[in-house]
Short mmCIF file of N, CA and C in Angstrom, two decimals:
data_model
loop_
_atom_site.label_atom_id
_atom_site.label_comp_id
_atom_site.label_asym_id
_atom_site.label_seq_id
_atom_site.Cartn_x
_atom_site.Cartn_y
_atom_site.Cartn_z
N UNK A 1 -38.60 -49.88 146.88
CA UNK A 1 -38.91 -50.74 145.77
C UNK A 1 -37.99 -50.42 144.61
N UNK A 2 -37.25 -51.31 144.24
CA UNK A 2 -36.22 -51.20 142.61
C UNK A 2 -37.06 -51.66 141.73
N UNK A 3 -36.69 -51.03 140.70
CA UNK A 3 -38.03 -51.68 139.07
C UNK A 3 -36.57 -51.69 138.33
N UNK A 4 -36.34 -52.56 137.65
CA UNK A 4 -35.57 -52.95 136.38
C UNK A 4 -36.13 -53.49 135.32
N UNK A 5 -36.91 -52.67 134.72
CA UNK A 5 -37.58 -52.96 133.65
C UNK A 5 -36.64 -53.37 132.00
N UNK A 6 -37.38 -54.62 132.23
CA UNK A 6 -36.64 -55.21 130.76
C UNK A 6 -37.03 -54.32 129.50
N UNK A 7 -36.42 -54.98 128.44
CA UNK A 7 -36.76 -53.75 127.07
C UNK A 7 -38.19 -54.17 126.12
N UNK A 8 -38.40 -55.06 126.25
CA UNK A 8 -40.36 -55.15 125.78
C UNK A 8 -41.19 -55.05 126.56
N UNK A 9 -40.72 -54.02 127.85
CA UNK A 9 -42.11 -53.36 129.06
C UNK A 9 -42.23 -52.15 127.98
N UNK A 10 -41.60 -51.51 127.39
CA UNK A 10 -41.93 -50.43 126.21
C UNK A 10 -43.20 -50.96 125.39
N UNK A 11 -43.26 -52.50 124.49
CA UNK A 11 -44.73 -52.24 123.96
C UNK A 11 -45.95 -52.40 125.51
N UNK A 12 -45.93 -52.62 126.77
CA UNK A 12 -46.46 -52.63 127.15
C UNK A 12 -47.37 -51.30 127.72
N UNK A 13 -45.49 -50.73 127.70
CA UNK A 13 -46.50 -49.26 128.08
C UNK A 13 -46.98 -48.88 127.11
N UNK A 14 -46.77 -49.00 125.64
CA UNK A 14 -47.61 -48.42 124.57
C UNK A 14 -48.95 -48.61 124.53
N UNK A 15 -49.50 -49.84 125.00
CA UNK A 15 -50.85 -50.21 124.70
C UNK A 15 -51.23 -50.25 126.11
N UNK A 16 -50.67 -49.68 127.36
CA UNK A 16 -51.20 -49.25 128.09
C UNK A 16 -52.22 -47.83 128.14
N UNK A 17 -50.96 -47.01 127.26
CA UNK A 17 -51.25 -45.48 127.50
C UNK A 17 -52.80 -45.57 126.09
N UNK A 18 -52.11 -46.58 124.66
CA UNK A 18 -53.27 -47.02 124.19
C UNK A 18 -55.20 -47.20 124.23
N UNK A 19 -54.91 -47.97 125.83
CA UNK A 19 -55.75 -48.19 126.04
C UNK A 19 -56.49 -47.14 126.92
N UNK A 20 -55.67 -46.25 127.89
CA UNK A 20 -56.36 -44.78 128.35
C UNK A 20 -56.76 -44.26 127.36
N UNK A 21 -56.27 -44.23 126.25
CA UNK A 21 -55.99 -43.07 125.00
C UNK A 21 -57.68 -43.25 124.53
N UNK A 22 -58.18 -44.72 124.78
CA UNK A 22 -59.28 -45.40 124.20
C UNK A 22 -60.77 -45.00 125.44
N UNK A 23 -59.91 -45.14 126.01
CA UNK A 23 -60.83 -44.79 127.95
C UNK A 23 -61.44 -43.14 127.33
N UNK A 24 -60.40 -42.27 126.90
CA UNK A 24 -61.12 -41.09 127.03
C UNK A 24 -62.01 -41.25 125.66
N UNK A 25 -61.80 -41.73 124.38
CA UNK A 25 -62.29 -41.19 123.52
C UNK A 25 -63.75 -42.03 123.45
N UNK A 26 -63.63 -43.32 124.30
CA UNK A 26 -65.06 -43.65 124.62
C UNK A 26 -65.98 -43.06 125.39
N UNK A 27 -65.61 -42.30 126.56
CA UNK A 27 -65.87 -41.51 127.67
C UNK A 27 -67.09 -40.03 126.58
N UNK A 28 -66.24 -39.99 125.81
CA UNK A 28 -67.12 -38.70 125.32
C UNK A 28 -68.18 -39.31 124.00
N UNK A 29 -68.46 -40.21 124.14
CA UNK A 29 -69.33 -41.13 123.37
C UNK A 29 -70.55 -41.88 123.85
N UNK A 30 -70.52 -41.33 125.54
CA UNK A 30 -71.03 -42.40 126.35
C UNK A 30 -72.44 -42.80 126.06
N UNK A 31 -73.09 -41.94 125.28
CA UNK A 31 -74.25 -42.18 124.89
C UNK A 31 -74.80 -42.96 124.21
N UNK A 32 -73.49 -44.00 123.48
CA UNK A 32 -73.70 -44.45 122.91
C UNK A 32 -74.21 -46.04 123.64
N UNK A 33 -74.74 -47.10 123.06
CA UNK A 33 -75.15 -48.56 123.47
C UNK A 33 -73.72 -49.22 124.02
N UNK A 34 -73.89 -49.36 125.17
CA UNK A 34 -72.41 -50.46 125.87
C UNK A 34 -71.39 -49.67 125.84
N UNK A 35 -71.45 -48.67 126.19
CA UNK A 35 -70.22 -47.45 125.98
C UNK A 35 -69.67 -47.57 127.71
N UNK A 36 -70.57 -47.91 128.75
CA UNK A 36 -69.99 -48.05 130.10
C UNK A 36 -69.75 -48.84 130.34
N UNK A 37 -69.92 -50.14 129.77
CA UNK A 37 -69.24 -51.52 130.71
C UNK A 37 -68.23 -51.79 129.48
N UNK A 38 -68.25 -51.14 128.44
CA UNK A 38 -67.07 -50.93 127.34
C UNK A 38 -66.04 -50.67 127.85
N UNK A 39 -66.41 -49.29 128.46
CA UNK A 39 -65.05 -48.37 128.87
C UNK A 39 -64.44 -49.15 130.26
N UNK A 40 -65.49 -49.52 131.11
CA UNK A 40 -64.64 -50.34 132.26
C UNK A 40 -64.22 -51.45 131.89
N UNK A 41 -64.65 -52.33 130.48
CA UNK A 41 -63.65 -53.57 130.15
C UNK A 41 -61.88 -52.71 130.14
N UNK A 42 -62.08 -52.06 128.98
CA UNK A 42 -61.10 -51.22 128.64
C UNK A 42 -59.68 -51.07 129.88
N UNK A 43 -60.64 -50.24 130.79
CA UNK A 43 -59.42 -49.94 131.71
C UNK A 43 -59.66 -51.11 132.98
N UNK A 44 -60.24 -52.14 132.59
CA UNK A 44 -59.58 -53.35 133.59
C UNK A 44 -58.10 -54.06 132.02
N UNK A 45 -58.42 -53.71 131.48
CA UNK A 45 -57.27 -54.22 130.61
C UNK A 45 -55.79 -53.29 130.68
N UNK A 46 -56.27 -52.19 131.32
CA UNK A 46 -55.06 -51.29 131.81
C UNK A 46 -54.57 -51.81 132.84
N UNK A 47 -55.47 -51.80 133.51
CA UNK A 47 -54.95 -52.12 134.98
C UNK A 47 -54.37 -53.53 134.71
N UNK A 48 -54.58 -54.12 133.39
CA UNK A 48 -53.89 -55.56 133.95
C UNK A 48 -52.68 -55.38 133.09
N UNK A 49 -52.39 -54.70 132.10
CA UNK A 49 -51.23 -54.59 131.29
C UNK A 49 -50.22 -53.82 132.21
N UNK A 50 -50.67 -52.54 133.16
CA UNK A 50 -49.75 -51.88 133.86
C UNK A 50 -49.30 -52.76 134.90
N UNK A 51 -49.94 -53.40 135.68
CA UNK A 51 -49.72 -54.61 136.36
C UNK A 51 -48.65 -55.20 135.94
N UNK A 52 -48.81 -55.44 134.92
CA UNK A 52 -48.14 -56.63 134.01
C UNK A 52 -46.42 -56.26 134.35
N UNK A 53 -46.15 -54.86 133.72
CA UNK A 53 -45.55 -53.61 133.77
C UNK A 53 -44.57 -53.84 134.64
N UNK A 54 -45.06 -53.70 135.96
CA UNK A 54 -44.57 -53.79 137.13
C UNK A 54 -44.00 -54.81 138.16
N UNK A 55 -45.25 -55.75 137.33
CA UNK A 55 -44.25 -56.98 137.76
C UNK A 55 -43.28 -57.75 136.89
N UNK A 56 -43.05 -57.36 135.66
CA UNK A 56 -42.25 -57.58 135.21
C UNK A 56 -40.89 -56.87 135.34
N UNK A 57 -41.25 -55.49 135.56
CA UNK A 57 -39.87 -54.58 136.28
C UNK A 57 -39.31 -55.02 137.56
N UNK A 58 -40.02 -55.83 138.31
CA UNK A 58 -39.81 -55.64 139.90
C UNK A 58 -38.74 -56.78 140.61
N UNK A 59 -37.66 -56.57 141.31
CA UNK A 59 -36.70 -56.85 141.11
C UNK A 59 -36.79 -58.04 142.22
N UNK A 60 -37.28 -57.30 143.41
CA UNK A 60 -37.60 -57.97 144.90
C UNK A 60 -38.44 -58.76 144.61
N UNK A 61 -38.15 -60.19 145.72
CA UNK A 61 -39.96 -61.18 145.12
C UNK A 61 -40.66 -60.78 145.45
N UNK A 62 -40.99 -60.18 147.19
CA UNK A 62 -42.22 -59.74 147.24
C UNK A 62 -42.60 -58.62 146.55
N UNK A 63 -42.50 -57.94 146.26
CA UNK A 63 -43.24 -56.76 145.15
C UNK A 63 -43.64 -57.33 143.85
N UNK A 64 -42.52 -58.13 143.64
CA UNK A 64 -42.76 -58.94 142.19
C UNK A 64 -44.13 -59.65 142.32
N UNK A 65 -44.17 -60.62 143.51
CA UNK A 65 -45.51 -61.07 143.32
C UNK A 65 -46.98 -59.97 144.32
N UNK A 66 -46.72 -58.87 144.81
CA UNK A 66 -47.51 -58.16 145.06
C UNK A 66 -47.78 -57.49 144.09
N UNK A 67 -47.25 -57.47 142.76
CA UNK A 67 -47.73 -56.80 141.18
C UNK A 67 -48.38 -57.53 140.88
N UNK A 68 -47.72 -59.50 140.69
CA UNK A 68 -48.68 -60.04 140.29
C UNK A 68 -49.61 -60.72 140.53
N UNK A 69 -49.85 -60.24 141.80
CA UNK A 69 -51.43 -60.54 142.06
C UNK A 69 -52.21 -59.37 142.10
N UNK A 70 -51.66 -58.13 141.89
CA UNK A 70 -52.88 -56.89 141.51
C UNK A 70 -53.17 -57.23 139.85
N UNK A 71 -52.22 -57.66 139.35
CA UNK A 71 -52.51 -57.52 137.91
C UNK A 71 -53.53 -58.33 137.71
N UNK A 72 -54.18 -59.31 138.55
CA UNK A 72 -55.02 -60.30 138.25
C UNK A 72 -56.70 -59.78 138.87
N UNK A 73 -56.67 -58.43 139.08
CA UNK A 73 -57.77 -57.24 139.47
C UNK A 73 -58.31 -56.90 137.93
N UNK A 74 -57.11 -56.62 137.04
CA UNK A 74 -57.75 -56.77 135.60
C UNK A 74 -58.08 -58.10 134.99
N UNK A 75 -57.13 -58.63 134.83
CA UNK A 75 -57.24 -60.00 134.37
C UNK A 75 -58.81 -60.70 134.55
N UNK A 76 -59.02 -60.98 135.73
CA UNK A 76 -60.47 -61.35 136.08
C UNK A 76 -61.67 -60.89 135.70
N UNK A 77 -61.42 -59.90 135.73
CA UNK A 77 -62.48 -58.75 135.25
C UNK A 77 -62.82 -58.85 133.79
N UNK A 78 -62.14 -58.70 133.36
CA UNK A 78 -62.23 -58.47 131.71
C UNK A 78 -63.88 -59.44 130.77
N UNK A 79 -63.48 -60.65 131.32
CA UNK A 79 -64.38 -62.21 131.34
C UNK A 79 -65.77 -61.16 131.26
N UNK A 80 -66.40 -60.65 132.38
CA UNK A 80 -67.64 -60.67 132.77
C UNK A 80 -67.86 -58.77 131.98
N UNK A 81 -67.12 -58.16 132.79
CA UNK A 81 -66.83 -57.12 131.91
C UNK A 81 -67.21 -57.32 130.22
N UNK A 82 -66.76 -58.19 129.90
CA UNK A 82 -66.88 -58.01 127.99
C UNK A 82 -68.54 -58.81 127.95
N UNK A 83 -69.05 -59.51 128.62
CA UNK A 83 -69.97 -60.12 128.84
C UNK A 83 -70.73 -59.22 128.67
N UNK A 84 -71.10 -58.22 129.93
CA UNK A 84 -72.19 -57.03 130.32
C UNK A 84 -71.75 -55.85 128.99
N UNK A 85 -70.90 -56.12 128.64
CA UNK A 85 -70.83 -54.84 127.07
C UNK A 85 -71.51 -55.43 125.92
N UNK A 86 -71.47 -56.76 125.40
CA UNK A 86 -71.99 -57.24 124.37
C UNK A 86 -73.37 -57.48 124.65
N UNK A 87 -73.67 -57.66 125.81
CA UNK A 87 -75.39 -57.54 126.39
C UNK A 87 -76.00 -56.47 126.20
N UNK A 88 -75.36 -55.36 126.83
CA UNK A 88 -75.73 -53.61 127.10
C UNK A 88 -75.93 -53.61 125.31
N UNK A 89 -74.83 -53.54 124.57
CA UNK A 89 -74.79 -53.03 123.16
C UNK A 89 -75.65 -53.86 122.50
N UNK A 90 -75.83 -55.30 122.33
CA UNK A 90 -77.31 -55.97 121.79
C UNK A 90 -78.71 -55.25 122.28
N UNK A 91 -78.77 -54.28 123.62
CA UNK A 91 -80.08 -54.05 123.59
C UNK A 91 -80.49 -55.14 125.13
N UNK A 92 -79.85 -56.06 125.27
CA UNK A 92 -80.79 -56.83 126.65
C UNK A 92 -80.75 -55.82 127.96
N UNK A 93 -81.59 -56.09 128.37
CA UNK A 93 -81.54 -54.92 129.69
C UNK A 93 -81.92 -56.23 131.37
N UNK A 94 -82.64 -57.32 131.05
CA UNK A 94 -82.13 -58.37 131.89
C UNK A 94 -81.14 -58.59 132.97
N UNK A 95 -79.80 -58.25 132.13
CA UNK A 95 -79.04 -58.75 132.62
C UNK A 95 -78.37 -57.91 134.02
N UNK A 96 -79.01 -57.08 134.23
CA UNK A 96 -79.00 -55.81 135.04
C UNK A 96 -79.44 -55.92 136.47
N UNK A 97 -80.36 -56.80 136.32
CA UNK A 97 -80.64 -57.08 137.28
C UNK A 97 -79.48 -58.01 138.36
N UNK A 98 -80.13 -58.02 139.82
CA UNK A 98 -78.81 -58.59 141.03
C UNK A 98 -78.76 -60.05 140.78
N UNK A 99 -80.19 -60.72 140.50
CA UNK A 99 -79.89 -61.71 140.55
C UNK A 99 -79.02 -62.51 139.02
N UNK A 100 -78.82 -61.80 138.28
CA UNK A 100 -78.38 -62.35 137.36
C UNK A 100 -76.39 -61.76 137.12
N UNK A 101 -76.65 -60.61 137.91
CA UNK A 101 -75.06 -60.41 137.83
C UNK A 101 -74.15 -61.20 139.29
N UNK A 102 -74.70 -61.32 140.08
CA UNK A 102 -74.30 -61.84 141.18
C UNK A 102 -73.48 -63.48 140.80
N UNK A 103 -74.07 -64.51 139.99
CA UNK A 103 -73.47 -65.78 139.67
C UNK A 103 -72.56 -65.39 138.57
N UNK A 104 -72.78 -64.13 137.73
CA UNK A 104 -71.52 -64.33 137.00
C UNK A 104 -70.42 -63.51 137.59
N UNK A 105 -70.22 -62.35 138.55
CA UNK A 105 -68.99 -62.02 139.15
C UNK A 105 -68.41 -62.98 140.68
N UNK A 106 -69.06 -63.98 140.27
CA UNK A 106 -68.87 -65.18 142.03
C UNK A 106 -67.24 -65.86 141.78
N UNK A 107 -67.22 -66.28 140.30
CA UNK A 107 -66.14 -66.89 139.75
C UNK A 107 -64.96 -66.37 139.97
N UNK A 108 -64.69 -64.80 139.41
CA UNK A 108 -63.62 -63.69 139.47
C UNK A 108 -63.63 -63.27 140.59
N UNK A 109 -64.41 -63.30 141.56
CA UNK A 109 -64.24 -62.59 143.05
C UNK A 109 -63.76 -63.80 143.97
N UNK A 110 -64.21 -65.11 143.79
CA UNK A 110 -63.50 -66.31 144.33
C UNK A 110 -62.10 -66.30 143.97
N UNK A 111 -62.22 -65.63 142.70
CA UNK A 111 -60.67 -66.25 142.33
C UNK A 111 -59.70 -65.27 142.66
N UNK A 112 -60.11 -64.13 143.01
CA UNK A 112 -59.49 -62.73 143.69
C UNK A 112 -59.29 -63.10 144.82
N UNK A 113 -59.96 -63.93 145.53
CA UNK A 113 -59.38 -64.22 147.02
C UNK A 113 -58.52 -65.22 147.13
N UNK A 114 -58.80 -66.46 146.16
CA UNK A 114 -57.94 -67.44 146.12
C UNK A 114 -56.67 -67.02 145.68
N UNK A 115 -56.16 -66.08 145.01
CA UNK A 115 -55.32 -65.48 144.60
C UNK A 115 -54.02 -64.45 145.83
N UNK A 116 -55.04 -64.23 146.10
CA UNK A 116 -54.12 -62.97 147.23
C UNK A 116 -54.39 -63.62 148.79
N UNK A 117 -54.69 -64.83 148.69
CA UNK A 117 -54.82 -65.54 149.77
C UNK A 117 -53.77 -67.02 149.72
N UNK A 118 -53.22 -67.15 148.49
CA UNK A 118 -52.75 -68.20 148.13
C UNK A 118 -51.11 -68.82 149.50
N UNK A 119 -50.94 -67.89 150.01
CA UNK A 119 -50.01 -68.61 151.16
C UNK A 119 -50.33 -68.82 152.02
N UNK A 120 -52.15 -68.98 152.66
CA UNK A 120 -52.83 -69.83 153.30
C UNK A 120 -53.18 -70.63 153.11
N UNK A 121 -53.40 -71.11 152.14
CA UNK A 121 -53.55 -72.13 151.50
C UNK A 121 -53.15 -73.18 150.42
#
């Protein structure tokens, strides 16, 4: 695999390492209201900026688009992710339950397959 990373993958890695930087200092807070589906919004936003990263470095098509369809592992996520943090941190406890998380991750997990399935269809 060759990476030729252009010269504004630099702010990317900044607010990559940013956003770990944010992963730990929430991590030791956890006690706090929405501090866990916080911290996993967080580092699905890593995973989609490093993504980002990589497929923007990546020289070959296929790798190029085998980056960018991992990067869309964060991307998706983020939606429902920020959802279950502003719930958790208001106090609802509802939403916890299967039957109510199940219709909102159906959307992002359809679209995870439609995605990395897309030259079958």
């Amino acid at each position: 695999m060759l990476f030729n990373f252009p010269p504004f993958s630099i702010f990317f890695i900044v607010g990559g390492i940013l956003a770990l930087l944010l992963v730990s200092i929430i991590w030791h807070r956890s006690s706090s209201p929405g501090a866990f589906p916080f911290t996993l919004f967080i580092l699905s936003v890593a995973l989609w900026i490093f993504g980002r990263i990589f497929e923007a470095g990546a020289v070959d098509f296929i790798v190029k688009t085998y980056w960018g369809r991992f990067m869309f592992f964060g991307a998706v996520s983020t939606g429902p992710l920020w959802l279950f943090f502003t719930l958790d941190y208001c106090g609802y406890r509802w939403w916890k339950k299967k039957k109510y998380l199940i219709p909102v991750i159906f959307i992002p997990i359809v679209s995870l397959i439609l995605i990395w399935t897309n030259q079958y269809h």
